[in-house]
């Protein structure tokens, strides 16, 4: 018997059924298949108070969120988190439904008819605004957009202008460091990773030889993790530079070092860069501290520089301006000042803080502290884009504990549609080309095969429709 793969167009294609459900079991929809959504799903199906079945909805054709599309490709150590997330998604009481846009393919109000509760874990993938003159120039880029490009996110640009020889990165967090490192490395160094062909071809034409990273405060206030900072020096092509004048501490800064081993290690690494002899390398990556960006300079409508004001510590760990400015010649600026979440249609949203209003788990009505029955939030859409994976786990537990407590107390409005196939029948009737966990296995196998042909672990598929096609392919045997 021979089998080949084909892509069905018929709307009646079924998802593999979940384990037979007890009619008294809770059915919960979790929106967003990144770490926050997967951890919340895991907490729900493992709780001992009520039996729970979870449908995990994802807008992308593939799961894993920022672990797949927000971690730099040269960080396979961090991507190892996918293995633990994979184990969760393998569990029988959890079902993945991808390539579904909430508010377009199905509304929140409609979901409430099929589920006893909904948890929003939609994360944050857009750039926070930076309000300085020149920010709208064509060579002023949001870091999130660049990350989306080099991580092969199909929602972002496929091509990138990398003609700038001198580049500025604004922001002293790990995203800023990732952007700076990708710009400072060579295409050949990154070809061994999972980057798709279009990213490799763009990076081959990268002209950057100087990458400058700017932060307005001092070493005790940087948001780099020590490992990320240390790994900068692992490339033979990058000379990492820190000006000794940028190493300064006040009393509050010293206290911050004593209070956090991680912060102290970051300071030590920065100090090491500041006192060492220059490394012979074709690319320079310089970290500038105590420099507050004030304007992106332009000529004839294009970026020609970045103006910063020198700052100094004020004794409290904060800084004040000194009035001394410097113009740095750069031809491109990357703004890594933080991510922001986007509103989910039909759900309250605070446009000032860019989060769903909540009390630690329950979604709150815009008018105040009143709960919206059956709606919950977790992850960055709940608390803003701060914290690491460990914070996401504890965050998910806080939210799901509230949900289960409400269920035990009888405070949830029961669904009106029974059976695990009811939602699938609706999606099929609408002709929605949803993807599944079984589909991820097929897409994963195709990406690994593409990578294996070139001697690497994986090569990402970037085109959205191609991803869906591989995920929805089914074997036809003759």
PDB file of C-alpha atoms in Angstrom, residues 48-314:
ATOM      1  CA  UNK A  48      -8.334  18.255  41.116  1.00  0.00           C
ATOM      2  CA  UNK A  49     -11.512  20.222  41.837  1.00  0.00           C
ATOM      3  CA  UNK A  50     -13.360  19.817  38.532  1.00  0.00           C
ATOM      4  CA  UNK A  51     -12.906  17.795  35.364  1.00  0.00           C
ATOM      5  CA  UNK A  52     -11.969  20.214  32.576  1.00  0.00           C
ATOM      6  CA  UNK A  53     -11.589  19.922  28.797  1.00  0.00           C
ATOM      7  CA  UNK A  54      -9.815  22.724  26.946  1.00  0.00           C
ATOM      8  CA  UNK A  55      -9.943  23.920  23.357  1.00  0.00           C
ATOM      9  CA  UNK A  56      -6.880  26.051  22.682  1.00  0.00           C
ATOM     10  CA  UNK A  57      -7.551  28.599  19.918  1.00  0.00           C
ATOM     11  CA  UNK A  58      -4.671  30.169  17.991  1.00  0.00           C
ATOM     12  CA  UNK A  59      -4.675  32.793  15.239  1.00  0.00           C
ATOM     13  CA  UNK A  60      -1.506  31.413  13.631  1.00  0.00           C
ATOM     14  CA  UNK A  61      -1.454  28.070  11.795  1.00  0.00           C
ATOM     15  CA  UNK A  62       1.184  26.837  14.316  1.00  0.00           C
ATOM     16  CA  UNK A  63       1.326  26.936  18.127  1.00  0.00           C
ATOM     17  CA  UNK A  64       3.947  28.215  20.634  1.00  0.00           C
ATOM     18  CA  UNK A  65       3.570  31.979  20.171  1.00  0.00           C
ATOM     19  CA  UNK A  66       6.624  34.042  21.098  1.00  0.00           C
ATOM     20  CA  UNK A  67       8.667  30.907  21.699  1.00  0.00           C
ATOM     21  CA  UNK A  68       8.394  30.214  17.965  1.00  0.00           C
ATOM     22  CA  UNK A  69       8.171  33.808  16.738  1.00  0.00           C
ATOM     23  CA  UNK A  70       9.826  35.954  19.410  1.00  0.00           C
ATOM     24  CA  UNK A  71      13.011  34.147  20.436  1.00  0.00           C
ATOM     25  CA  UNK A  72      16.112  34.868  18.360  1.00  0.00           C
ATOM     26  CA  UNK A  73      17.010  31.918  16.104  1.00  0.00           C
ATOM     27  CA  UNK A  74      20.510  31.609  17.573  1.00  0.00           C
ATOM     28  CA  UNK A  75      19.071  30.771  21.019  1.00  0.00           C
ATOM     29  CA  UNK A  76      18.213  27.057  20.793  1.00  0.00           C
ATOM     30  CA  UNK A  77      18.661  26.799  24.575  1.00  0.00           C
ATOM     31  CA  UNK A  78      15.573  28.946  25.130  1.00  0.00           C
ATOM     32  CA  UNK A  79      13.683  27.147  22.377  1.00  0.00           C
ATOM     33  CA  UNK A  80      14.064  23.975  24.432  1.00  0.00           C
ATOM     34  CA  UNK A  81      11.024  25.260  26.314  1.00  0.00           C
ATOM     35  CA  UNK A  82       9.026  24.053  23.311  1.00  0.00           C
ATOM     36  CA  UNK A  83       9.650  20.477  24.469  1.00  0.00           C
ATOM     37  CA  UNK A  84       7.788  21.029  27.735  1.00  0.00           C
ATOM     38  CA  UNK A  85       4.990  22.897  25.945  1.00  0.00           C
ATOM     39  CA  UNK A  86       4.809  20.045  23.444  1.00  0.00           C
ATOM     40  CA  UNK A  87       4.221  17.577  26.280  1.00  0.00           C
ATOM     41  CA  UNK A  88       1.242  19.623  27.452  1.00  0.00           C
ATOM     42  CA  UNK A  89      -0.320  19.750  23.999  1.00  0.00           C
ATOM     43  CA  UNK A  90      -0.017  15.968  23.736  1.00  0.00           C
ATOM     44  CA  UNK A  91      -2.478  15.535  26.624  1.00  0.00           C
ATOM     45  CA  UNK A  92      -5.866  14.005  25.728  1.00  0.00           C
ATOM     46  CA  UNK A  93      -8.107  16.627  27.341  1.00  0.00           C
ATOM     47  CA  UNK A  94      -6.517  19.455  25.370  1.00  0.00           C
ATOM     48  CA  UNK A  95      -7.330  20.203  21.717  1.00  0.00           C
ATOM     49  CA  UNK A  96      -5.607  22.765  19.477  1.00  0.00           C
ATOM     50  CA  UNK A  97      -7.655  24.727  16.935  1.00  0.00           C
ATOM     51  CA  UNK A  98      -5.351  26.993  14.924  1.00  0.00           C
ATOM     52  CA  UNK A  99      -5.661  29.425  12.021  1.00  0.00           C
ATOM     53  CA  UNK A 100      -8.736  30.957  13.675  1.00  0.00           C
ATOM     54  CA  UNK A 101      -9.114  34.694  14.185  1.00  0.00           C
ATOM     55  CA  UNK A 102     -11.317  35.606  17.121  1.00  0.00           C
ATOM     56  CA  UNK A 103     -13.693  38.391  16.137  1.00  0.00           C
ATOM     57  CA  UNK A 104     -13.590  37.410  12.469  1.00  0.00           C
ATOM     58  CA  UNK A 105     -13.990  33.640  12.137  1.00  0.00           C
ATOM     59  CA  UNK A 106     -15.909  33.388  15.388  1.00  0.00           C
ATOM     60  CA  UNK A 107     -16.893  35.988  17.979  1.00  0.00           C
ATOM     61  CA  UNK A 108     -16.420  35.943  21.737  1.00  0.00           C
ATOM     62  CA  UNK A 109     -20.191  35.974  22.193  1.00  0.00           C
ATOM     63  CA  UNK A 110     -20.484  32.890  20.011  1.00  0.00           C
ATOM     64  CA  UNK A 111     -17.733  31.122  21.948  1.00  0.00           C
ATOM     65  CA  UNK A 112     -19.657  31.680  25.168  1.00  0.00           C
ATOM     66  CA  UNK A 113     -22.402  29.431  23.799  1.00  0.00           C
ATOM     67  CA  UNK A 114     -19.933  26.532  23.470  1.00  0.00           C
ATOM     68  CA  UNK A 115     -17.819  27.002  26.612  1.00  0.00           C
ATOM     69  CA  UNK A 116     -18.384  27.548  30.307  1.00  0.00           C
ATOM     70  CA  UNK A 117     -15.467  29.975  30.483  1.00  0.00           C
ATOM     71  CA  UNK A 118     -12.947  31.722  28.211  1.00  0.00           C
ATOM     72  CA  UNK A 119      -9.345  32.567  29.103  1.00  0.00           C
ATOM     73  CA  UNK A 120      -7.561  35.210  27.032  1.00  0.00           C
ATOM     74  CA  UNK A 121      -3.821  34.675  26.619  1.00  0.00           C
ATOM     75  CA  UNK A 122      -3.192  36.621  23.421  1.00  0.00           C
ATOM     76  CA  UNK A 123       0.164  38.058  24.481  1.00  0.00           C
ATOM     77  CA  UNK A 124       1.832  41.129  22.994  1.00  0.00           C
ATOM     78  CA  UNK A 125       3.442  41.264  19.560  1.00  0.00           C
ATOM     79  CA  UNK A 126       3.375  44.943  18.600  1.00  0.00           C
ATOM     80  CA  UNK A 127       5.793  47.743  19.503  1.00  0.00           C
ATOM     81  CA  UNK A 128       5.196  50.202  22.298  1.00  0.00           C
ATOM     82  CA  UNK A 129       5.269  53.800  21.065  1.00  0.00           C
ATOM     83  CA  UNK A 130       8.352  56.010  21.464  1.00  0.00           C
ATOM     84  CA  UNK A 131       7.429  59.674  21.247  1.00  0.00           C
ATOM     85  CA  UNK A 132      10.485  61.525  19.990  1.00  0.00           C
ATOM     86  CA  UNK A 133      10.916  63.605  16.821  1.00  0.00           C
ATOM     87  CA  UNK A 134      11.840  61.585  13.746  1.00  0.00           C
ATOM     88  CA  UNK A 135      10.289  58.336  14.966  1.00  0.00           C
ATOM     89  CA  UNK A 136       8.198  58.024  11.796  1.00  0.00           C
ATOM     90  CA  UNK A 137      11.124  58.211   9.370  1.00  0.00           C
ATOM     91  CA  UNK A 138      11.356  55.230   6.980  1.00  0.00           C
ATOM     92  CA  UNK A 139      14.552  53.845   8.578  1.00  0.00           C
ATOM     93  CA  UNK A 140      13.084  54.025  12.099  1.00  0.00           C
ATOM     94  CA  UNK A 141      11.936  50.474  12.852  1.00  0.00           C
ATOM     95  CA  UNK A 142      10.033  48.819  15.649  1.00  0.00           C
ATOM     96  CA  UNK A 143      12.015  45.949  17.137  1.00  0.00           C
ATOM     97  CA  UNK A 144       8.925  43.743  17.131  1.00  0.00           C
ATOM     98  CA  UNK A 145       8.679  44.142  13.352  1.00  0.00           C
ATOM     99  CA  UNK A 146      12.328  43.139  12.899  1.00  0.00           C
ATOM    100  CA  UNK A 147      11.921  40.181  15.250  1.00  0.00           C
ATOM    101  CA  UNK A 148       8.878  39.103  13.236  1.00  0.00           C
ATOM    102  CA  UNK A 149      10.993  39.308  10.084  1.00  0.00           C
ATOM    103  CA  UNK A 150      14.008  37.300  11.254  1.00  0.00           C
ATOM    104  CA  UNK A 151      11.855  34.750  13.085  1.00  0.00           C
ATOM    105  CA  UNK A 152       9.847  34.019   9.938  1.00  0.00           C
ATOM    106  CA  UNK A 153       6.492  35.234  11.249  1.00  0.00           C
ATOM    107  CA  UNK A 154       4.136  35.232   8.217  1.00  0.00           C
ATOM    108  CA  UNK A 155       2.365  38.344   9.529  1.00  0.00           C
ATOM    109  CA  UNK A 156       5.484  40.486   9.023  1.00  0.00           C
ATOM    110  CA  UNK A 157       7.566  41.730   6.097  1.00  0.00           C
ATOM    111  CA  UNK A 158       9.544  39.171   4.091  1.00  0.00           C
ATOM    112  CA  UNK A 159      12.279  41.611   3.026  1.00  0.00           C
ATOM    113  CA  UNK A 160      14.366  44.004   5.092  1.00  0.00           C
ATOM    114  CA  UNK A 161      16.582  46.931   4.119  1.00  0.00           C
ATOM    115  CA  UNK A 162      19.958  46.236   5.762  1.00  0.00           C
ATOM    116  CA  UNK A 163      22.012  48.828   3.882  1.00  0.00           C
ATOM    117  CA  UNK A 164      22.836  50.926   6.981  1.00  0.00           C
ATOM    118  CA  UNK A 165      26.482  50.672   8.047  1.00  0.00           C
ATOM    119  CA  UNK A 166      25.903  52.339  11.421  1.00  0.00           C
ATOM    120  CA  UNK A 167      22.819  51.341  13.387  1.00  0.00           C
ATOM    121  CA  UNK A 168      21.259  52.431  16.687  1.00  0.00           C
ATOM    122  CA  UNK A 169      19.172  50.194  18.941  1.00  0.00           C
ATOM    123  CA  UNK A 170      17.159  51.987  21.629  1.00  0.00           C
ATOM    124  CA  UNK A 171      16.489  49.868  24.709  1.00  0.00           C
ATOM    125  CA  UNK A 172      18.519  47.807  27.166  1.00  0.00           C
ATOM    126  CA  UNK A 173      16.360  44.700  27.476  1.00  0.00           C
ATOM    127  CA  UNK A 174      16.842  41.259  25.966  1.00  0.00           C
ATOM    128  CA  UNK A 175      14.877  42.133  22.819  1.00  0.00           C
ATOM    129  CA  UNK A 176      17.211  45.063  22.145  1.00  0.00           C
ATOM    130  CA  UNK A 177      20.173  42.768  22.715  1.00  0.00           C
ATOM    131  CA  UNK A 178      18.722  40.154  20.336  1.00  0.00           C
ATOM    132  CA  UNK A 179      18.196  42.770  17.622  1.00  0.00           C
ATOM    133  CA  UNK A 180      21.715  44.145  18.080  1.00  0.00           C
ATOM    134  CA  UNK A 181      23.296  40.690  17.999  1.00  0.00           C
ATOM    135  CA  UNK A 182      21.435  39.617  14.849  1.00  0.00           C
ATOM    136  CA  UNK A 183      22.528  42.853  13.152  1.00  0.00           C
ATOM    137  CA  UNK A 184      26.152  42.341  14.247  1.00  0.00           C
ATOM    138  CA  UNK A 185      26.455  38.670  13.264  1.00  0.00           C
ATOM    139  CA  UNK A 186      27.080  37.376   9.760  1.00  0.00           C
ATOM    140  CA  UNK A 187      24.540  35.516   7.660  1.00  0.00           C
ATOM    141  CA  UNK A 188      26.763  32.433   7.688  1.00  0.00           C
ATOM    142  CA  UNK A 189      26.764  32.351  11.491  1.00  0.00           C
ATOM    143  CA  UNK A 190      22.967  32.292  11.444  1.00  0.00           C
ATOM    144  CA  UNK A 191      22.497  29.885   8.535  1.00  0.00           C
ATOM    145  CA  UNK A 192      22.912  26.896  10.893  1.00  0.00           C
ATOM    146  CA  UNK A 193      19.734  27.998  12.718  1.00  0.00           C
ATOM    147  CA  UNK A 194      16.118  27.618  11.549  1.00  0.00           C
ATOM    148  CA  UNK A 195      15.960  30.933   9.648  1.00  0.00           C
ATOM    149  CA  UNK A 196      14.075  30.689   6.349  1.00  0.00           C
ATOM    150  CA  UNK A 197      15.711  31.422   3.009  1.00  0.00           C
ATOM    151  CA  UNK A 198      14.375  34.976   2.679  1.00  0.00           C
ATOM    152  CA  UNK A 199      15.939  35.952   6.023  1.00  0.00           C
ATOM    153  CA  UNK A 200      19.270  34.413   5.097  1.00  0.00           C
ATOM    154  CA  UNK A 201      19.309  36.213   1.749  1.00  0.00           C
ATOM    155  CA  UNK A 202      18.570  39.556   3.426  1.00  0.00           C
ATOM    156  CA  UNK A 203      21.231  39.023   6.099  1.00  0.00           C
ATOM    157  CA  UNK A 204      23.806  38.192   3.416  1.00  0.00           C
ATOM    158  CA  UNK A 205      23.399  41.805   2.257  1.00  0.00           C
ATOM    159  CA  UNK A 206      23.657  43.296   5.755  1.00  0.00           C
ATOM    160  CA  UNK A 207      26.102  46.230   5.651  1.00  0.00           C
ATOM    161  CA  UNK A 208      26.163  46.995   9.379  1.00  0.00           C
ATOM    162  CA  UNK A 209      29.642  47.191  10.924  1.00  0.00           C
ATOM    163  CA  UNK A 210      28.743  49.334  13.946  1.00  0.00           C
ATOM    164  CA  UNK A 211      25.755  48.629  16.185  1.00  0.00           C
ATOM    165  CA  UNK A 212      25.110  51.016  19.082  1.00  0.00           C
ATOM    166  CA  UNK A 213      22.746  50.111  21.923  1.00  0.00           C
ATOM    167  CA  UNK A 214      21.424  53.023  24.016  1.00  0.00           C
ATOM    168  CA  UNK A 215      19.981  53.072  27.536  1.00  0.00           C
ATOM    169  CA  UNK A 216      19.083  56.118  29.589  1.00  0.00           C
ATOM    170  CA  UNK A 217      20.121  54.707  32.961  1.00  0.00           C
ATOM    171  CA  UNK A 218      23.135  52.848  34.341  1.00  0.00           C
ATOM    172  CA  UNK A 219      24.399  49.260  34.635  1.00  0.00           C
ATOM    173  CA  UNK A 220      22.346  48.519  37.753  1.00  0.00           C
ATOM    174  CA  UNK A 221      19.147  49.317  35.844  1.00  0.00           C
ATOM    175  CA  UNK A 222      19.676  47.369  32.588  1.00  0.00           C
ATOM    176  CA  UNK A 223      17.118  44.651  31.862  1.00  0.00           C
ATOM    177  CA  UNK A 224      19.530  42.260  30.140  1.00  0.00           C
ATOM    178  CA  UNK A 225      19.768  38.796  31.635  1.00  0.00           C
ATOM    179  CA  UNK A 226      23.401  37.845  32.394  1.00  0.00           C
ATOM    180  CA  UNK A 227      23.369  34.881  30.016  1.00  0.00           C
ATOM    181  CA  UNK A 228      22.208  37.017  27.092  1.00  0.00           C
ATOM    182  CA  UNK A 229      24.812  39.657  27.878  1.00  0.00           C
ATOM    183  CA  UNK A 230      27.616  37.134  28.191  1.00  0.00           C
ATOM    184  CA  UNK A 231      26.686  35.341  24.971  1.00  0.00           C
ATOM    185  CA  UNK A 232      27.355  38.509  22.961  1.00  0.00           C
ATOM    186  CA  UNK A 233      31.050  37.709  23.208  1.00  0.00           C
ATOM    187  CA  UNK A 234      30.672  34.184  21.821  1.00  0.00           C
ATOM    188  CA  UNK A 235      30.840  35.413  18.228  1.00  0.00           C
ATOM    189  CA  UNK A 236      34.297  35.897  16.751  1.00  0.00           C
ATOM    190  CA  UNK A 237      32.802  38.579  14.519  1.00  0.00           C
ATOM    191  CA  UNK A 238      31.659  40.908  17.324  1.00  0.00           C
ATOM    192  CA  UNK A 239      33.782  43.223  19.471  1.00  0.00           C
ATOM    193  CA  UNK A 240      31.622  44.215  22.452  1.00  0.00           C
ATOM    194  CA  UNK A 241      32.503  47.675  23.832  1.00  0.00           C
ATOM    195  CA  UNK A 242      31.411  49.520  26.983  1.00  0.00           C
ATOM    196  CA  UNK A 243      32.845  52.935  27.856  1.00  0.00           C
ATOM    197  CA  UNK A 244      34.342  52.934  31.394  1.00  0.00           C
ATOM    198  CA  UNK A 245      32.619  56.313  31.887  1.00  0.00           C
ATOM    199  CA  UNK A 246      29.299  54.471  31.667  1.00  0.00           C
ATOM    200  CA  UNK A 247      30.022  52.359  34.755  1.00  0.00           C
ATOM    201  CA  UNK A 248      28.583  54.297  37.672  1.00  0.00           C
ATOM    202  CA  UNK A 249      26.446  53.553  40.720  1.00  0.00           C
ATOM    203  CA  UNK A 250      24.659  55.528  43.388  1.00  0.00           C
ATOM    204  CA  UNK A 251      23.405  54.190  46.703  1.00  0.00           C
ATOM    205  CA  UNK A 252      20.137  52.908  45.221  1.00  0.00           C
ATOM    206  CA  UNK A 253      22.052  51.228  42.393  1.00  0.00           C
ATOM    207  CA  UNK A 254      24.318  49.432  44.862  1.00  0.00           C
ATOM    208  CA  UNK A 255      21.236  48.273  46.745  1.00  0.00           C
ATOM    209  CA  UNK A 256      19.730  46.974  43.500  1.00  0.00           C
ATOM    210  CA  UNK A 257      22.878  44.901  42.954  1.00  0.00           C
ATOM    211  CA  UNK A 258      22.779  43.487  46.461  1.00  0.00           C
ATOM    212  CA  UNK A 259      19.087  42.638  46.120  1.00  0.00           C
ATOM    213  CA  UNK A 260      19.439  40.686  42.863  1.00  0.00           C
ATOM    214  CA  UNK A 261      22.144  38.175  41.990  1.00  0.00           C
ATOM    215  CA  UNK A 262      21.096  38.409  38.333  1.00  0.00           C
ATOM    216  CA  UNK A 263      21.449  42.202  38.297  1.00  0.00           C
ATOM    217  CA  UNK A 264      24.833  41.979  40.007  1.00  0.00           C
ATOM    218  CA  UNK A 265      26.069  39.479  37.412  1.00  0.00           C
ATOM    219  CA  UNK A 266      24.915  41.776  34.598  1.00  0.00           C
ATOM    220  CA  UNK A 267      26.873  44.620  36.180  1.00  0.00           C
ATOM    221  CA  UNK A 268      29.966  42.453  36.477  1.00  0.00           C
ATOM    222  CA  UNK A 269      29.778  41.456  32.807  1.00  0.00           C
ATOM    223  CA  UNK A 270      29.381  45.104  31.729  1.00  0.00           C
ATOM    224  CA  UNK A 271      32.350  46.045  33.910  1.00  0.00           C
ATOM    225  CA  UNK A 272      34.383  43.288  32.266  1.00  0.00           C
ATOM    226  CA  UNK A 273      33.607  44.631  28.803  1.00  0.00           C
ATOM    227  CA  UNK A 274      34.564  48.131  29.946  1.00  0.00           C
ATOM    228  CA  UNK A 275      38.079  47.270  31.187  1.00  0.00           C
ATOM    229  CA  UNK A 276      39.270  44.706  28.664  1.00  0.00           C
ATOM    230  CA  UNK A 277      41.432  45.246  25.613  1.00  0.00           C
ATOM    231  CA  UNK A 278      39.529  45.632  22.304  1.00  0.00           C
ATOM    232  CA  UNK A 279      38.830  42.391  20.509  1.00  0.00           C
ATOM    233  CA  UNK A 280      39.889  42.104  16.872  1.00  0.00           C
ATOM    234  CA  UNK A 281      36.612  41.624  15.023  1.00  0.00           C
ATOM    235  CA  UNK A 282      34.987  43.077  11.887  1.00  0.00           C
ATOM    236  CA  UNK A 283      31.867  44.280  13.728  1.00  0.00           C
ATOM    237  CA  UNK A 284      31.577  46.501  16.804  1.00  0.00           C
ATOM    238  CA  UNK A 285      28.629  46.359  19.202  1.00  0.00           C
ATOM    239  CA  UNK A 286      28.820  49.179  21.721  1.00  0.00           C
ATOM    240  CA  UNK A 287      26.508  49.491  24.711  1.00  0.00           C
ATOM    241  CA  UNK A 288      25.996  53.146  25.705  1.00  0.00           C
ATOM    242  CA  UNK A 289      24.572  53.819  29.168  1.00  0.00           C
ATOM    243  CA  UNK A 290      23.388  57.171  30.586  1.00  0.00           C
ATOM    244  CA  UNK A 291      22.305  58.309  27.115  1.00  0.00           C
ATOM    245  CA  UNK A 292      18.655  59.356  26.690  1.00  0.00           C
ATOM    246  CA  UNK A 293      17.517  59.371  23.035  1.00  0.00           C
ATOM    247  CA  UNK A 294      15.793  62.675  22.304  1.00  0.00           C
ATOM    248  CA  UNK A 295      15.531  62.877  18.505  1.00  0.00           C
ATOM    249  CA  UNK A 296      16.083  60.812  15.378  1.00  0.00           C
ATOM    250  CA  UNK A 297      17.887  63.109  12.971  1.00  0.00           C
ATOM    251  CA  UNK A 298      16.949  63.310   9.307  1.00  0.00           C
ATOM    252  CA  UNK A 299      18.127  64.708   6.014  1.00  0.00           C
ATOM    253  CA  UNK A 300      16.014  64.628   2.863  1.00  0.00           C
ATOM    254  CA  UNK A 301      13.494  62.445   4.656  1.00  0.00           C
ATOM    255  CA  UNK A 302      15.933  59.740   5.778  1.00  0.00           C
ATOM    256  CA  UNK A 303      17.670  58.854   9.050  1.00  0.00           C
ATOM    257  CA  UNK A 304      21.179  60.294   9.371  1.00  0.00           C
ATOM    258  CA  UNK A 305      21.696  60.210  13.132  1.00  0.00           C
ATOM    259  CA  UNK A 306      20.410  59.833  16.681  1.00  0.00           C
ATOM    260  CA  UNK A 307      20.639  62.645  19.238  1.00  0.00           C
ATOM    261  CA  UNK A 308      20.949  61.708  22.906  1.00  0.00           C
ATOM    262  CA  UNK A 309      21.179  63.680  26.124  1.00  0.00           C
ATOM    263  CA  UNK A 310      23.706  62.599  28.723  1.00  0.00           C
ATOM    264  CA  UNK A 311      22.083  61.668  32.051  1.00  0.00           C
ATOM    265  CA  UNK A 312      23.384  61.154  35.554  1.00  0.00           C
ATOM    266  CA  UNK A 313      22.191  59.263  38.632  1.00  0.00           C
ATOM    267  CA  UNK A 314      20.189  61.303  41.136  1.00  0.00           C
TER     268      UNK A 314
END
